């Protein structure tokens, strides 16, 4: 009798184990699509990122901040060109990502700037146009972070203040291998 109970228990554990693996696999499958290594790169922002970007602009506008999106999707070529800046080309280093290594390449990132009262595009992170003693730039970053964005200003190795991205839990390596977040 005892022997049978033990056998049953062993089987229950084995079945439970495989059920959990199947559930985990399906959850990954529900969130992502695997297009393989030759996966095409998007020409536009991911629909969810696009939608959230618009909501962010509205939220900022409600507290008196005009946000301007300066960059969305970048091709591999554009990314490589940008990588050259400040290295083999004149200018400041603005990215540490080569082609294929930026979330911009996968439509999952965009950059922002502000518009001041004179209607000029500015990158002044201390600007307080809505006069609430808080930096408008940081206020926008906080709104974005509340919506699930990662802000480049929080990075330690290289502060990228204009940069916002939504990675959906995918690493650059996974994106390179062709995994893409599903649209809905
Ligand atoms: Zn960026």
mmCIF file of C-alpha atoms and ligand atoms in Angstrom:
data_model
loop_
_atom_site.group_PDB
_atom_site.id
_atom_site.type_symbol
_atom_site.label_atom_id
_atom_site.label_comp_id
_atom_site.label_asym_id
_atom_site.label_seq_id
_atom_site.Cartn_x
_atom_site.Cartn_y
_atom_site.Cartn_z
ATOM 1 C CA UNK A 1 0.000 0.000 0.000
ATOM 2 C CA UNK A 2 2.747 2.439 0.987
ATOM 3 C CA UNK A 3 4.676 1.620 -2.183
ATOM 4 C CA UNK A 4 1.666 2.476 -4.371
ATOM 5 C CA UNK A 5 1.190 5.821 -2.615
ATOM 6 C CA UNK A 6 4.793 6.712 -3.252
ATOM 7 C CA UNK A 7 4.505 5.802 -6.934
ATOM 8 C CA UNK A 8 1.369 7.890 -7.296
ATOM 9 C CA UNK A 9 3.052 10.815 -5.569
ATOM 10 C CA UNK A 10 6.036 10.552 -7.909
ATOM 11 C CA UNK A 11 3.741 10.623 -10.933
ATOM 12 C CA UNK A 12 1.741 13.560 -9.581
ATOM 13 C CA UNK A 13 4.956 15.517 -9.148
ATOM 14 C CA UNK A 14 6.155 14.615 -12.646
ATOM 15 C CA UNK A 15 2.829 15.590 -14.240
ATOM 16 C CA UNK A 16 2.681 18.817 -12.249
ATOM 17 C CA UNK A 17 6.203 19.671 -13.327
ATOM 18 C CA UNK A 18 5.421 19.259 -17.039
ATOM 19 C CA UNK A 19 2.137 21.141 -16.678
ATOM 20 C CA UNK A 20 4.044 24.083 -15.227
ATOM 21 C CA UNK A 21 6.538 23.982 -18.095
ATOM 22 C CA UNK A 22 3.694 23.994 -20.636
ATOM 23 C CA UNK A 23 1.980 26.909 -18.868
ATOM 24 C CA UNK A 24 5.219 28.897 -18.765
ATOM 25 C CA UNK A 25 5.878 28.146 -22.446
ATOM 26 C CA UNK A 26 2.378 29.258 -23.437
ATOM 27 C CA UNK A 27 2.675 32.466 -21.476
ATOM 28 C CA UNK A 28 5.861 33.341 -23.343
ATOM 29 C CA UNK A 29 4.142 32.399 -26.605
ATOM 30 C CA UNK A 30 1.145 34.580 -25.823
ATOM 31 C CA UNK A 31 3.309 37.637 -25.261
ATOM 32 C CA UNK A 32 5.851 37.216 -28.050
ATOM 33 C CA UNK A 33 6.073 36.102 -31.649
ATOM 34 C CA UNK A 34 9.231 34.368 -32.826
ATOM 35 C CA UNK A 35 10.125 35.408 -36.382
ATOM 36 C CA UNK A 36 13.565 33.809 -36.339
ATOM 37 C CA UNK A 37 16.920 35.377 -37.015
ATOM 38 C CA UNK A 38 15.896 36.920 -40.347
ATOM 39 C CA UNK A 39 13.048 38.819 -38.700
ATOM 40 C CA UNK A 40 12.313 42.113 -40.412
ATOM 41 C CA UNK A 41 12.816 45.329 -38.493
ATOM 42 C CA UNK A 42 9.792 47.579 -38.079
ATOM 43 C CA UNK A 43 9.469 50.903 -39.869
ATOM 44 C CA UNK A 44 7.194 52.273 -37.172
ATOM 45 C CA UNK A 45 6.849 52.211 -33.417
ATOM 46 C CA UNK A 46 5.237 49.140 -31.914
ATOM 47 C CA UNK A 47 1.468 49.880 -31.688
ATOM 48 C CA UNK A 48 1.426 49.707 -27.876
ATOM 49 C CA UNK A 49 4.449 52.025 -27.620
ATOM 50 C CA UNK A 50 2.843 54.410 -30.137
ATOM 51 C CA UNK A 51 -0.385 54.450 -28.132
ATOM 52 C CA UNK A 52 1.386 55.021 -24.822
ATOM 53 C CA UNK A 53 3.531 57.760 -26.351
ATOM 54 C CA UNK A 54 0.346 59.634 -27.332
ATOM 55 C CA UNK A 55 -1.091 59.200 -23.834
ATOM 56 C CA UNK A 56 2.172 60.522 -22.377
ATOM 57 C CA UNK A 57 1.989 63.656 -24.559
ATOM 58 C CA UNK A 58 -1.577 64.271 -23.364
ATOM 59 C CA UNK A 59 -0.666 63.749 -19.712
ATOM 60 C CA UNK A 60 2.262 66.161 -20.033
ATOM 61 C CA UNK A 61 0.104 68.702 -21.810
ATOM 62 C CA UNK A 62 -2.393 68.585 -18.926
ATOM 63 C CA UNK A 63 0.321 69.773 -16.524
ATOM 64 C CA UNK A 64 1.477 72.481 -18.920
ATOM 65 C CA UNK A 65 4.393 70.718 -20.611
ATOM 66 C CA UNK A 66 4.732 70.462 -24.374
ATOM 67 C CA UNK A 67 6.684 67.333 -25.273
ATOM 68 C CA UNK A 68 8.144 66.967 -28.751
ATOM 69 C CA UNK A 69 9.146 63.538 -30.050
ATOM 70 C CA UNK A 70 12.464 63.991 -31.840
ATOM 71 C CA UNK A 71 13.189 60.420 -32.861
ATOM 72 C CA UNK A 72 11.317 57.139 -33.094
ATOM 73 C CA UNK A 73 12.444 54.144 -35.138
ATOM 74 C CA UNK A 74 16.033 53.986 -36.354
ATOM 75 C CA UNK A 75 17.297 51.637 -39.047
ATOM 76 C CA UNK A 76 20.472 49.607 -38.473
ATOM 77 C CA UNK A 77 22.250 51.955 -40.897
ATOM 78 C CA UNK A 78 21.072 55.086 -39.088
ATOM 79 C CA UNK A 79 22.085 53.549 -35.759
ATOM 80 C CA UNK A 80 25.579 52.740 -37.024
ATOM 81 C CA UNK A 81 25.869 56.259 -38.414
ATOM 82 C CA UNK A 82 24.874 57.667 -35.018
ATOM 83 C CA UNK A 83 27.353 55.367 -33.287
ATOM 84 C CA UNK A 84 30.126 56.891 -35.396
ATOM 85 C CA UNK A 85 29.283 60.330 -34.054
ATOM 86 C CA UNK A 86 31.824 61.365 -31.414
ATOM 87 C CA UNK A 87 34.021 58.397 -32.344
ATOM 88 C CA UNK A 88 35.175 58.536 -35.949
ATOM 89 C CA UNK A 89 32.910 61.458 -36.764
ATOM 90 C CA UNK A 90 32.686 64.905 -35.168
ATOM 91 C CA UNK A 91 30.261 65.639 -32.366
ATOM 92 C CA UNK A 92 29.397 64.286 -28.948
ATOM 93 C CA UNK A 93 28.866 60.620 -28.255
ATOM 94 C CA UNK A 94 25.078 60.235 -28.113
ATOM 95 C CA UNK A 95 24.717 56.466 -28.065
ATOM 96 C CA UNK A 96 26.552 53.387 -26.887
ATOM 97 C CA UNK A 97 24.513 51.121 -29.121
ATOM 98 C CA UNK A 98 25.642 49.914 -32.544
ATOM 99 C CA UNK A 99 23.160 48.925 -35.250
ATOM 100 C CA UNK A 100 20.796 46.227 -33.959
ATOM 101 C CA UNK A 101 21.660 46.912 -30.342
ATOM 102 C CA UNK A 102 19.253 49.747 -29.657
ATOM 103 C CA UNK A 103 15.572 49.425 -28.796
ATOM 104 C CA UNK A 104 15.053 52.170 -31.389
ATOM 105 C CA UNK A 105 15.884 49.549 -34.034
ATOM 106 C CA UNK A 106 12.910 47.459 -32.902
ATOM 107 C CA UNK A 107 10.338 50.263 -32.640
ATOM 108 C CA UNK A 108 10.390 50.065 -28.854
ATOM 109 C CA UNK A 109 12.018 53.414 -28.047
ATOM 110 C CA UNK A 110 11.669 57.099 -28.786
ATOM 111 C CA UNK A 111 13.427 60.303 -27.744
ATOM 112 C CA UNK A 112 11.812 63.454 -26.468
ATOM 113 C CA UNK A 113 12.576 67.115 -26.039
ATOM 114 C CA UNK A 114 10.529 70.043 -24.743
ATOM 115 C CA UNK A 115 9.017 73.092 -26.348
ATOM 116 C CA UNK A 116 9.405 76.270 -24.326
ATOM 117 C CA UNK A 117 6.986 79.208 -24.193
ATOM 118 C CA UNK A 118 8.729 80.819 -27.163
ATOM 119 C CA UNK A 119 7.958 77.734 -29.199
ATOM 120 C CA UNK A 120 11.592 76.652 -29.329
ATOM 121 C CA UNK A 121 12.761 73.076 -29.080
ATOM 122 C CA UNK A 122 14.935 72.706 -25.970
ATOM 123 C CA UNK A 123 17.008 70.004 -24.282
ATOM 124 C CA UNK A 124 17.354 71.893 -20.972
ATOM 125 C CA UNK A 125 16.697 69.333 -18.226
ATOM 126 C CA UNK A 126 16.343 72.114 -15.626
ATOM 127 C CA UNK A 127 13.671 74.082 -17.492
ATOM 128 C CA UNK A 128 10.544 74.719 -15.393
ATOM 129 C CA UNK A 129 8.045 76.183 -17.838
ATOM 130 C CA UNK A 130 4.979 75.275 -15.767
ATOM 131 C CA UNK A 131 6.448 76.998 -12.684
ATOM 132 C CA UNK A 132 5.888 74.271 -10.126
ATOM 133 C CA UNK A 133 9.503 74.182 -8.892
ATOM 134 C CA UNK A 134 10.035 70.868 -10.619
ATOM 135 C CA UNK A 135 12.068 70.234 -13.743
ATOM 136 C CA UNK A 136 9.668 69.686 -16.655
ATOM 137 C CA UNK A 137 12.065 67.160 -18.128
ATOM 138 C CA UNK A 138 11.983 65.025 -14.967
ATOM 139 C CA UNK A 139 8.211 65.421 -14.668
ATOM 140 C CA UNK A 140 7.833 63.894 -18.124
ATOM 141 C CA UNK A 141 10.228 61.088 -17.170
ATOM 142 C CA UNK A 142 8.165 60.356 -14.042
ATOM 143 C CA UNK A 143 4.916 60.256 -16.016
ATOM 144 C CA UNK A 144 6.522 57.876 -18.498
ATOM 145 C CA UNK A 145 7.943 55.621 -15.804
ATOM 146 C CA UNK A 146 4.507 55.382 -14.185
ATOM 147 C CA UNK A 147 3.276 54.087 -17.552
ATOM 148 C CA UNK A 148 5.898 51.356 -17.685
ATOM 149 C CA UNK A 149 8.626 53.067 -19.702
ATOM 150 C CA UNK A 150 12.315 52.774 -18.870
ATOM 151 C CA UNK A 151 14.002 56.168 -18.866
ATOM 152 C CA UNK A 152 17.569 56.601 -20.132
ATOM 153 C CA UNK A 153 18.191 59.253 -17.452
ATOM 154 C CA UNK A 154 18.175 56.463 -14.857
ATOM 155 C CA UNK A 155 21.031 54.623 -16.506
ATOM 156 C CA UNK A 156 24.302 54.698 -14.631
ATOM 157 C CA UNK A 157 26.794 53.878 -17.374
ATOM 158 C CA UNK A 158 25.497 56.444 -19.844
ATOM 159 C CA UNK A 159 22.779 58.972 -19.061
ATOM 160 C CA UNK A 160 20.451 59.257 -22.036
ATOM 161 C CA UNK A 161 18.005 61.891 -20.789
ATOM 162 C CA UNK A 162 15.828 62.145 -23.920
ATOM 163 C CA UNK A 163 15.399 58.370 -24.198
ATOM 164 C CA UNK A 164 12.297 56.334 -23.303
ATOM 165 C CA UNK A 165 11.834 52.672 -24.086
ATOM 166 C CA UNK A 166 9.457 49.813 -23.401
ATOM 167 C CA UNK A 167 11.189 46.440 -23.636
ATOM 168 C CA UNK A 168 8.260 44.071 -22.853
ATOM 169 C CA UNK A 169 10.768 41.955 -20.940
ATOM 170 C CA UNK A 170 12.822 41.278 -24.067
ATOM 171 C CA UNK A 171 16.594 41.658 -24.121
ATOM 172 C CA UNK A 172 18.469 42.936 -27.177
ATOM 173 C CA UNK A 173 19.761 39.401 -27.677
ATOM 174 C CA UNK A 174 16.191 38.031 -27.809
ATOM 175 C CA UNK A 175 15.157 40.798 -30.224
ATOM 176 C CA UNK A 176 18.161 40.017 -32.412
ATOM 177 C CA UNK A 177 17.061 36.385 -32.422
ATOM 178 C CA UNK A 178 13.674 37.444 -33.805
ATOM 179 C CA UNK A 179 11.410 37.565 -30.766
ATOM 180 C CA UNK A 180 8.933 40.441 -30.955
ATOM 181 C CA UNK A 181 6.282 41.603 -28.496
ATOM 182 C CA UNK A 182 2.771 40.921 -29.770
ATOM 183 C CA UNK A 183 0.633 43.901 -30.679
ATOM 184 C CA UNK A 184 -2.164 43.211 -28.186
HETATM 185 ZN ZN1 LIG B 1 16.922 57.072 -27.609
#
